[in-house]
Amino acid sequence: MGFTFHCRHFINGQFVESGERFTNINPATEEELGWVAEGGREEIDRAVQAAKRALKGEWGKYSIHDRIAVIRRIGDLILERKEEFARLESLDTGKPYSLSAHLDIPRAAYNFHFFADYLHSVGTESYQMDSGQFHYAIRRPVGVVGLINPWNLPLLLLTWKMAPALAMGNTIVAKPAELTPMTATLLAEVMKDAGLPDGVVNIVHGFGPHSAGQFLTEHPDVNAISFTGETHTGKTIMAAAAKSLKRLSFELGGKNPNIIFSDADLDDVIETTIKSSFSNQGEVCLAGSRIYVQRPIYNQFLERFVERTKQLVVGDPFDSKTDVGALISKEHLERVSGYLDIARSEGRILVGGKRPQGLEKGYYLEPTIIVDVDDQCRVVKEEIFGPVACVLPFDTEEEVIARANDSDYGLSATIWTSDLKRAHRVAHQIESGVVWVNTWFLRDLRTPFGGMKHSGIGREGGAHSIDFYSELTNITVKL
Ligand code: NAD
C-alpha cells in the first residue's frame, strides 16, 4: 500500500527520536505502517522537566480567556484535518473508517470544544459565617499530569483527559498505547499549529512495564496520573504512584450486563444490542457482554439477535460496507480465541467464533454469540474485549439484579423495559458507575463517567474532570 508514518516523541515543542524504535503494524493487513520511537527513563524525564518549566512560563500566565481560545483552536484544527486523523486511527486500530470519521475524531474535537465552553462557567465555593468572616476557594493547576491511554479509542480517550487538564492550566506528559501511536503524533502537530507554548503538552511513545509508562508513573515530579486501561495495569500503576503519593483517576475494565425484560421494545433492543456487543469489534470498555434476557422472550430474542449478527459485514476497515473491522493485534486475537476455546468446553458457540472466510490476512474474527453457560463460567466472568457476547436467560427482577451485581466489575449496565417504575428501581440497585435505560453509549460530557469496584477510581466528565485536574485552596478572611 506504500503508506508510511513514523512516530517521534514530542518533547518541549520538538519532534525527537530516541535510540530505540519499534514497528507499528496495521492489524487489518499485517503490513508495517512505520516505526515508533521507544521512550525510556531519559525521554520521560526530559518531557517531565519540559512540562515543569512550562508551568512557570508563558502558559502559567495565560488568562482563562487565553486558555479557552487555544483549547477551542485545537478542537477546530482537529476538525480541519478530520479525514487525516480518521484514516490514521483506522490504519492503527483496524476499526471501520466510518466509525473513526463519525465517532472517534468528531468526539475528540468535541472534547476540546466542550471543555472550552465549560470553562466559562467553572466556579468554586464561598461561604459566609455569622460573624462576618468569609471563606472562598480558588482553583490552581495540579501541576504536571501524566496521561496513559489504551488502544481501543486512542484519540477520543487521550483528548478526553487532555482537554480538561489544559482547561485547568496543567501541563501534560502523555503516553499513548504502543499499538496506536499515530493520532497522538498528529495531535502534537495540531498543538504546535494552535500556538500552544512549548512544553505544555509532551508525548512520549513506548511500552508499559519497564518502559515509558512505568517511568511516567514513578517520576517524582509528576503530580497526577489519569489512566484508562486494564484493571490489572491500574493496580500496578497505583502501587508505583504510591511512592510519590500521586493523585489518581482510573477508568478500567468492565463486564457489563444488558438486562432485557419481556416488556421491552424488541426492535430497539436488537439494533442497540448489536451495537453494544460488536461495534468497534467489541473492543469497548462499555460493551454489553453479559446479556440477560427474561425467559418469555429468550428464544425470540436469540433468533433475531443471531439473524442480525449474521448480517454484519466483517472486513476491510476502509470499505464503506464494513461493520466490524480487525482486532488490534495478533496477540489479542489469540487471547480472544482462547476464550472461545473455553466457551466451547463450558457452553456453546451459537454463531461466529471463526476467522471469516476469504480474509487470509489481518486479525479478523466473526462476531460471536455464546449460550448455555452459567454465571460462574470464565467467559461470563472475565472481560474478553472482543466481538463476543454471552446470552443468558433469567426469570425475576430480583434474580437478575443479583446476577448482574455478581461481578468484580462495575462500569456500566443497560436496562431494557417499558415499565418506568421498574427501570428506576433496577437502575438504583445496579452496582455500576453508568446505567442506561433503553439505550446505550448515549453520552453527555457534563455527566459523571467512571466505574465502581474494579472498574475504576473517581469520575471524569464536566465538574468531575475539573475537580480532578485542579487543586483547591480555601482562603478564610476575617473582616
Ligand atoms: P493496558 O492496561 O494493557 O494498557 C493501557 C496503557 O497502559 C497502555 O498505554 C500501556 O502501555 C500502559 N501500561 C501498561 N502497563 C503499564 C505499567 N506497568 N505502567 C504504566 N503504564 C502501563 O490496556 P489496553 O489493553 O491498552 O486496553 C484495554 C483495557 O482498557 C480494557 O480492560 C478496557 O476495558 C479498558 N478501557 C477502559 C475504559 C473506561 O473508560 N473504563 C475505556 C477504554 C478501555
Tab-separated table of N, CA and C in Angstrom, residues 17 65 116 165 278 427:
chain	number	residue	atom	x	y	z
A	17	GLU	N	13.656	11.861	18.378
A	17	GLU	CA	13.776	10.405	18.388
A	17	GLU	C	14.494	9.954	19.637
A	65	HIS	N	-9.431	33.380	29.509
A	65	HIS	CA	-9.823	33.692	28.135
A	65	HIS	C	-8.802	33.105	27.147
A	116	ALA	N	-13.698	23.929	26.429
A	116	ALA	CA	-13.516	25.368	26.189
A	116	ALA	C	-14.789	26.094	26.639
A	165	ALA	N	-7.482	18.848	31.407
A	165	ALA	CA	-6.187	19.114	32.051
A	165	ALA	C	-5.662	20.475	31.592
A	278	PHE	N	-20.970	-5.495	19.350
A	278	PHE	CA	-19.995	-5.696	18.265
A	278	PHE	C	-19.376	-4.433	17.693
A	427	ALA	N	-32.320	0.370	38.155
A	427	ALA	CA	-31.149	1.250	37.972
A	427	ALA	C	-30.531	1.628	39.326
